[in-house]
Coordinates of C-alpha atoms in Angstrom, one line a residue:
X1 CA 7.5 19.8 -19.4
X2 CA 9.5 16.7 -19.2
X3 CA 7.7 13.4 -17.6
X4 CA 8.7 10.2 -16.9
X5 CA 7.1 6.8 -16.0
X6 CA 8.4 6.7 -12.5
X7 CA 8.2 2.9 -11.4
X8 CA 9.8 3.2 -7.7
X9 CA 7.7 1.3 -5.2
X10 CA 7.4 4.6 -2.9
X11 CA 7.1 7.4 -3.1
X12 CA 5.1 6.6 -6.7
X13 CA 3.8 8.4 -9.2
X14 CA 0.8 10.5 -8.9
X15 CA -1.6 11.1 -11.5
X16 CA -1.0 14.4 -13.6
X17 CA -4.7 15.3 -13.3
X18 CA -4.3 15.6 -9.6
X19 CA -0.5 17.3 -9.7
X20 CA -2.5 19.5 -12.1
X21 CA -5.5 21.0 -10.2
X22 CA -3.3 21.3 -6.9
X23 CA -1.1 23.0 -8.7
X24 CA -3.7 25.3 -10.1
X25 CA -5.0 25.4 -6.5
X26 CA -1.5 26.0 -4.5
X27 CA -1.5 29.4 -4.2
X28 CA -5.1 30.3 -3.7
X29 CA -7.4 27.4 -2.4
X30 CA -11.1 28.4 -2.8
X31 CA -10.4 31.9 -3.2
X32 CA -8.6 32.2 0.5
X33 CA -5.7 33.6 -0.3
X34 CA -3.7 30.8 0.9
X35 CA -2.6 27.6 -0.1
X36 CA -3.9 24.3 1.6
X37 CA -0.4 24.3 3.1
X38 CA -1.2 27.7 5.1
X39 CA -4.7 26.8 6.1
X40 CA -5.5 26.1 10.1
X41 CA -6.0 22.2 10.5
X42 CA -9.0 24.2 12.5
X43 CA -10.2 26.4 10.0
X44 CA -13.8 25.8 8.1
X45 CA -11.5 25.2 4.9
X46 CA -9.8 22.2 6.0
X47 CA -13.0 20.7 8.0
X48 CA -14.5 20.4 4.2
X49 CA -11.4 19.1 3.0
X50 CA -11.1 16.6 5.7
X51 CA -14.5 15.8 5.5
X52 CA -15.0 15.3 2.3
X53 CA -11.6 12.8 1.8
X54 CA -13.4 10.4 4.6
X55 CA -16.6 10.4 2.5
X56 CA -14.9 9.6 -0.8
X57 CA -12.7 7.0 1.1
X58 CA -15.7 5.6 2.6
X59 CA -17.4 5.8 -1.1
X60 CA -14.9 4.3 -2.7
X61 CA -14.7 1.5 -0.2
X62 CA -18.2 1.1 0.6
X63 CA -17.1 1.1 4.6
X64 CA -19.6 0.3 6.8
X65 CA -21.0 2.7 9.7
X66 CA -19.4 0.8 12.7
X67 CA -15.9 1.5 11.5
X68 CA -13.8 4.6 11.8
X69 CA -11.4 6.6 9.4
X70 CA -8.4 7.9 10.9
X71 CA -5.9 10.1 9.0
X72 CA -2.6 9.8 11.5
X73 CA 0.9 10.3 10.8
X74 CA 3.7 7.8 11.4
X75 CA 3.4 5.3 8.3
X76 CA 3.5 1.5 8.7
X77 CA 6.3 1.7 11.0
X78 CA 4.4 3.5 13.5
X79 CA 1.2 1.1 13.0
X80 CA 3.3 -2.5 14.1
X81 CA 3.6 -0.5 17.5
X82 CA 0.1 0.9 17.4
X83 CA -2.0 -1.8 16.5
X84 CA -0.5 -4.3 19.7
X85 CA -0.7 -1.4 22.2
X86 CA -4.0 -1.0 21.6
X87 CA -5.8 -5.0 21.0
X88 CA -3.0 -7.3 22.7
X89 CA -5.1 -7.3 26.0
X90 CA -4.8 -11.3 26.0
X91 CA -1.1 -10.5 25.2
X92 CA -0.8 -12.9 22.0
X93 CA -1.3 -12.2 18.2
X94 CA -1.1 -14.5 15.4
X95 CA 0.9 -13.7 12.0
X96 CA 1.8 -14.6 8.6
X97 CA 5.1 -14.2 7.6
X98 CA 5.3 -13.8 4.1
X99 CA 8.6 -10.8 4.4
X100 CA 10.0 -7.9 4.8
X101 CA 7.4 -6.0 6.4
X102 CA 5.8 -9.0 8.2
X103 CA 9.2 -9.6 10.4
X104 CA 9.2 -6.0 10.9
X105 CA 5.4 -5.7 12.1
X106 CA 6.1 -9.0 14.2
X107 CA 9.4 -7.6 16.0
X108 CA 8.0 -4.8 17.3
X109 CA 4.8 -6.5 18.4
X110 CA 7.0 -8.9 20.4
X111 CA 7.4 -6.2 22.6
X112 CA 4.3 -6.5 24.1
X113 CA 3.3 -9.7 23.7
X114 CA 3.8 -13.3 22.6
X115 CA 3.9 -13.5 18.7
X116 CA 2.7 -16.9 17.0
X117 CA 3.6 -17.2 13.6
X118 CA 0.7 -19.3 11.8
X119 CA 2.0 -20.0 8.2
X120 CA 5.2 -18.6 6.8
X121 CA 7.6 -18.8 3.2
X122 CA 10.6 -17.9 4.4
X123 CA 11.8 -21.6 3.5
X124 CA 11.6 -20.2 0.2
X125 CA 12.8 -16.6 0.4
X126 CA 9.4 -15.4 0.7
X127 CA 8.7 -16.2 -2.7
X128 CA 4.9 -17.3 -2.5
X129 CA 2.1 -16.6 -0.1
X130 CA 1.8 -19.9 2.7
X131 CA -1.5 -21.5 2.8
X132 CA -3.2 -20.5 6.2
X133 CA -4.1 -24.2 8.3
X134 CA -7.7 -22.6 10.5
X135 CA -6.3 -25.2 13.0
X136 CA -2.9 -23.2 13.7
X137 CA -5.3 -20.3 14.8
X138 CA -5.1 -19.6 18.3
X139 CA -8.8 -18.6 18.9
X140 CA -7.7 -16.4 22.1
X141 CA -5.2 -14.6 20.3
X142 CA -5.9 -10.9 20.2
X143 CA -5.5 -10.7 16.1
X144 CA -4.2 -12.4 13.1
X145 CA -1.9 -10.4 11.2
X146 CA -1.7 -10.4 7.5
X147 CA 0.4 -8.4 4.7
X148 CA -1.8 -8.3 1.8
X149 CA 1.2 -6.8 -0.6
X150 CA 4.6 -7.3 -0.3
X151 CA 6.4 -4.7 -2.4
X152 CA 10.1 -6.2 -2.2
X153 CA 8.8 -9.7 -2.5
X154 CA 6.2 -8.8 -5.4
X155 CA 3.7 -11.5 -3.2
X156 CA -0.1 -10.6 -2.6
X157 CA -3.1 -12.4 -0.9
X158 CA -5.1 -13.5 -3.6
X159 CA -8.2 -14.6 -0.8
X160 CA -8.2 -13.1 2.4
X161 CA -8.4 -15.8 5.1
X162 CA -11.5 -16.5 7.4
X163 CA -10.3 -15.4 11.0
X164 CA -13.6 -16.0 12.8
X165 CA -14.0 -14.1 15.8
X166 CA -10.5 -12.9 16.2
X167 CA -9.9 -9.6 14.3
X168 CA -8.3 -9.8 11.1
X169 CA -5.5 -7.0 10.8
X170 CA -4.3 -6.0 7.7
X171 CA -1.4 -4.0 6.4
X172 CA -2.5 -2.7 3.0
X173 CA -0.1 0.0 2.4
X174 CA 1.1 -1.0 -1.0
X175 CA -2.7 -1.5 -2.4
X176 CA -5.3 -0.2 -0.6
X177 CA -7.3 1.6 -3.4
X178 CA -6.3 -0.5 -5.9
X179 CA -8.8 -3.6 -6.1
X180 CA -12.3 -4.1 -4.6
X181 CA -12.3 -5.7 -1.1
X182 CA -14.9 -6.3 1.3
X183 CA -13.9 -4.2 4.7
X184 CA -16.1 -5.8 7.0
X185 CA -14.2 -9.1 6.8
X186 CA -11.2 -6.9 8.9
X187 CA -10.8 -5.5 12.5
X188 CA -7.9 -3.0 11.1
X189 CA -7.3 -2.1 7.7
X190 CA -4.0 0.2 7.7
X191 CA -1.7 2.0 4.8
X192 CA 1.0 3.6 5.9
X193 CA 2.5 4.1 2.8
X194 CA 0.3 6.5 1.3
X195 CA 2.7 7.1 -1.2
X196 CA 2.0 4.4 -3.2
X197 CA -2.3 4.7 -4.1
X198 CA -3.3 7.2 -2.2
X199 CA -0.7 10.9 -2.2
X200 CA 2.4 11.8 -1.0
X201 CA 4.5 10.6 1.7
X202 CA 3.3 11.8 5.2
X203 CA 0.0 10.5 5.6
X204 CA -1.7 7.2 7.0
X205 CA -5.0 5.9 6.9
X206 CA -6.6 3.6 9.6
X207 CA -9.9 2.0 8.8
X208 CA -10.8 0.6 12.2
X209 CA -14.1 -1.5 14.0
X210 CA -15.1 0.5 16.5
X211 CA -15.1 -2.0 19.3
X212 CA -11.6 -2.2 19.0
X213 CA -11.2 0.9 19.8
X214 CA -10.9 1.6 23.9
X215 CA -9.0 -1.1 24.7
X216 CA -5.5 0.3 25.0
X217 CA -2.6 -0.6 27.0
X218 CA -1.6 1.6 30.3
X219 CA 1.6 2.2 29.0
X220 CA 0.3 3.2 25.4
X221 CA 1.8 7.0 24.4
X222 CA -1.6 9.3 23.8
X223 CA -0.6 10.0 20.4
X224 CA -0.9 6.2 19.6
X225 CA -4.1 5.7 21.0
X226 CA -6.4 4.9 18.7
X227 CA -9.4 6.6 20.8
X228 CA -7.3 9.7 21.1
X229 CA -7.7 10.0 16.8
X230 CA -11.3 8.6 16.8
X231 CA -12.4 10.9 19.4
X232 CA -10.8 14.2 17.7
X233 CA -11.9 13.6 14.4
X234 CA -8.3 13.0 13.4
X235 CA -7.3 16.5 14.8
X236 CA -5.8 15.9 18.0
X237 CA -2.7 17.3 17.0
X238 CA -1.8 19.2 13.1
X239 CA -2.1 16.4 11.0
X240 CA -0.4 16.1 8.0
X241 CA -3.2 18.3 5.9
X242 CA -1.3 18.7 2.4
X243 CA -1.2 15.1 2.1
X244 CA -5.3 14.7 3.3
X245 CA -6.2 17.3 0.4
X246 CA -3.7 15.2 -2.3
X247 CA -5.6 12.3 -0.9
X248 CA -9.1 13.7 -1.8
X249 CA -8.2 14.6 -5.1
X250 CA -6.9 11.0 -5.6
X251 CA -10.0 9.7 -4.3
X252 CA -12.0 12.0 -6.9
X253 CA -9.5 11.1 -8.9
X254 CA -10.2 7.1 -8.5
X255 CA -13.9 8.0 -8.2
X256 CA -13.8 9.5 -11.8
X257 CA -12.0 6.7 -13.2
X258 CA -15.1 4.5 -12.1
X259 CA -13.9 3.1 -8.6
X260 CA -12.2 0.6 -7.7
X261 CA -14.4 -1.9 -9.9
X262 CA -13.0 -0.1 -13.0
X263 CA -9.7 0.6 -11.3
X264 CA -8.9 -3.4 -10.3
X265 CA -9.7 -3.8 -14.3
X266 CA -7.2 -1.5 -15.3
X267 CA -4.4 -2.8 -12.8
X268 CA -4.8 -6.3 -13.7
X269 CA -4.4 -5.2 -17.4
X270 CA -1.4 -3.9 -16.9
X271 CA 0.1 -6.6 -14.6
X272 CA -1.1 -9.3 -17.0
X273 CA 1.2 -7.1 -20.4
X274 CA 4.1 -7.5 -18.2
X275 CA 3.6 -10.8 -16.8
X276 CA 3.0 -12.2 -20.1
X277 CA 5.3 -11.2 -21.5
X278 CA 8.3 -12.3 -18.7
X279 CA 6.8 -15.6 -19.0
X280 CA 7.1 -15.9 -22.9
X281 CA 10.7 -14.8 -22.2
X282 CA 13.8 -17.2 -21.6
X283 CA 15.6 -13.9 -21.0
X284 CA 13.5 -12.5 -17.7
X285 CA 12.3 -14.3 -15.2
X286 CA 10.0 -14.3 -12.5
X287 CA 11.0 -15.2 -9.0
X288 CA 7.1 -15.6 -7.5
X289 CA 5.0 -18.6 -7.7
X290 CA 2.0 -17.6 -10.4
X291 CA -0.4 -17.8 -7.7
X292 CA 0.7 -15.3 -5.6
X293 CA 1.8 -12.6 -7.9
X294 CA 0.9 -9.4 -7.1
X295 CA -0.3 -6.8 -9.6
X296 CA 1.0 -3.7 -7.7
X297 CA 5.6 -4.7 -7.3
X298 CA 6.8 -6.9 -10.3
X299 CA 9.9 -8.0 -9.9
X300 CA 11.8 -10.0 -12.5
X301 CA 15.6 -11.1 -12.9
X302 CA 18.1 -11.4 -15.8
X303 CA 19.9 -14.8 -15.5
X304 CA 23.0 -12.6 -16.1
X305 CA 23.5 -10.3 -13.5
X306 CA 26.0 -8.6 -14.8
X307 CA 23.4 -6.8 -17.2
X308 CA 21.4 -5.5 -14.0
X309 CA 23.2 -2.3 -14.4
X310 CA 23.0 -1.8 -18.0
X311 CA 19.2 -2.6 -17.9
X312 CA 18.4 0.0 -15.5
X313 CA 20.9 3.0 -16.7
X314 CA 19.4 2.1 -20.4
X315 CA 16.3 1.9 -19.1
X316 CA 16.3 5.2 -17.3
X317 CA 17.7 7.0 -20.8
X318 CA 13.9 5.8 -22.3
X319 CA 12.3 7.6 -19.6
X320 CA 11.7 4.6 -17.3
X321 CA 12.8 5.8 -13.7
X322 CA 13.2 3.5 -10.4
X323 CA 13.3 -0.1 -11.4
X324 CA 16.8 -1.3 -9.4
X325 CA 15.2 -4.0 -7.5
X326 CA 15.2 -4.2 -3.0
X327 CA 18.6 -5.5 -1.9
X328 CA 17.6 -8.4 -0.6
X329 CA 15.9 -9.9 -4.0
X330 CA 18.5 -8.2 -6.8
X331 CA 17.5 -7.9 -10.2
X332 CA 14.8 -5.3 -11.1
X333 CA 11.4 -4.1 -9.5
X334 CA 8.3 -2.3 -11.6
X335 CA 5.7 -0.9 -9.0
X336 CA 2.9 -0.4 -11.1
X337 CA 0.3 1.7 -8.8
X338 CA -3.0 3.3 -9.9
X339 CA -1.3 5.7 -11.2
X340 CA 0.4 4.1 -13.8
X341 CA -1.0 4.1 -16.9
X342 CA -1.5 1.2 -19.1
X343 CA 0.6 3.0 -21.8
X344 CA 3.8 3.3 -19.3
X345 CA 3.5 -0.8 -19.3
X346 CA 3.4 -1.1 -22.6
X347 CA 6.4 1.6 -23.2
X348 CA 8.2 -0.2 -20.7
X349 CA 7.6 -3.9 -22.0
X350 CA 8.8 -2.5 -25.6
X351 CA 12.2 -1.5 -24.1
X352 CA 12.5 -4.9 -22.2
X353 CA 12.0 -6.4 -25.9
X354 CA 14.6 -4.5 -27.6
X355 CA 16.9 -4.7 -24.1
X356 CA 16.3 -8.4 -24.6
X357 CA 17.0 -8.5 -28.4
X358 CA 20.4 -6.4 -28.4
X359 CA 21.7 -7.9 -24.9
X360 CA 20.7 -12.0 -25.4

């Protein structure tokens, strides 16, 4: 059987362990004669499955009582609608524009309400993440919003800012999972891109205070009402249930491993192999200020473009898959995820040293 070290920033790579036992699982789970994909969302199968992938999660993240886990549908995308329909009752939200995403979670939201942005980098191509002035923050605003990872920019959040009494809201799709936080410092915790840390694409996870809950908009749709998740256990409709059981076996997975204490040590290990060694290099370069690199998206550039191609066709012969970087930064991209292991780094830092030696 043929692997590779898959470095795309989404869908990612999974750990074998987990492809392992679901594939061991598929065709009978528990002795039902079915596979997970084939059992009721309403069945006494899937309420375990379900229930136990909230109490790892909540394990995992030590979550505290007063907040709720939702598993939804919809991704990120979804959530930049959600998360002003249901808090923007003063009808203005503070945000931090450090890319990509951010402009997108901040376009939709200007839908329905008045959108301040509060610190930005955008004066130098999103590049580093903008300190946050607590004097810019509108204390009536309905929430501050924040991307902690930027996977095109490679930018993270290396202290989460002090909000007050406005909720704090928190798109961590690109690494929830993969370092210890503290959840009560946020109103809304979301990932909607569960294919990076958590399983395959499909499924999104809301961690939510509970008094934010409620407070929807008339015109919100039911099926982006927060209550109408919170209220149905996350079973208002069929919910995406392959992706909840590849979840809980990434959680037990992650659990295994040690938790996130043991799994921040291992990511920042193999961000700090790569990093080092780009900034040893006069061949690679980085294009993110040192202290706002994140450990999940590296990207790096060649000063001579015209190598970009070579690199990554090269590259891909090794066994090193998905490292073109986004369109709008060039150059190359590794997304190092939990799943990666440490040895994939290293295999891939080797080829970058004898890509380096036989291309300088």
């Amino acid at each position: 059987m043929k692997r590779v070290y898959n470095f795309s920033a989404g869908p990612s790579m999974l750990p074998l362990e987990v492809l392992e036992k679901a594939q061991a699982e598929l065709p009978s789970y528990n002795d039902s004669g079915m596979s997970v994909m084939e059992l009721s969302h309403r069945s006494g199968l899937f309420t375990e499955i379900i229930t136990e992938a909230e109490a790892l999660l909540r394990e995992l993240l030590n979550i505290p009582s007063h907040y709720k886990v939702l598993f939804i549908q919809g991704g990120a995308s979804q959530q930049f609608a959600m998360v002003p329909l249901n808090l923007m009752k003063n009808g203005k939200a503070d945000f931090v524009h450090t890319g990509s995403w951010s402009k997108k979670a901040m376009k939709e939201a200007e839908k329905y309400g008045k959108v301040n942005v509060i610190a930005s980098s955008e004066d130098d191509n999103f590049t580093y993440i903008p300190n946050i002035d607590p004097t810019t923050l509108d204390p009536d605003a309905d929430y501050v919003h924040i991307t902690t990872n930027n996977t095109i920019e490679g930018t993270a959040f290396q202290e989460i800012p002090d909000t007050g009494k406005v909720p704090l809201v928190a798109d961590m799709s690109s690494n929830i999972l993969s370092e210890e936080i503290d959840v009560s410092q946020f109103g809304i915790i979301y990932a909607g891109g569960a294919q990076k840390n958590i399983g395959p694409a499909g499924l999104t996870v809301v961690i939510i205070r509970e008094d934010l809950i409620g407070n929807a908009k008339d015109i919100c749709p039911t099926m982006l009402d927060y209550k109408t998740h919170s209220e149905s256990g996350s079973l208002y409709n069929t919910p995406p249930t392959f992706a909840i059981y590849m979840a809980k076996l990434v959680f037990e997975w992650v659990k295994e491993l040690g938790g996130l204490k043991a799994m921040q040590e291992r990511n920042e290990k193999k961000a700090a192999i790569l990093y080092d060694y780009i900034s040893q290099s006069d061949f690679y370069q980085s294009p993110v200020a040192e202290d706002s690199r994140s450990i999940m998206n590296i990207p790096f550039v060649i000063p001579n473009h015209d190598l970009d191609a070579k690199f990554i066709k090269e590259a891909q012969a090794e066994g090193l898959e998905t490292l073109k970087g986004h369109r709008s930064v060039g150059g190359m991209r590794a997304s190092i995820y939990n799943a990666m292991p440490v040895e994939g780094v290293e295999a891939f830092v080797a080829f970058m040293k004898k890509f380096e030696a036989e291309n300088k």
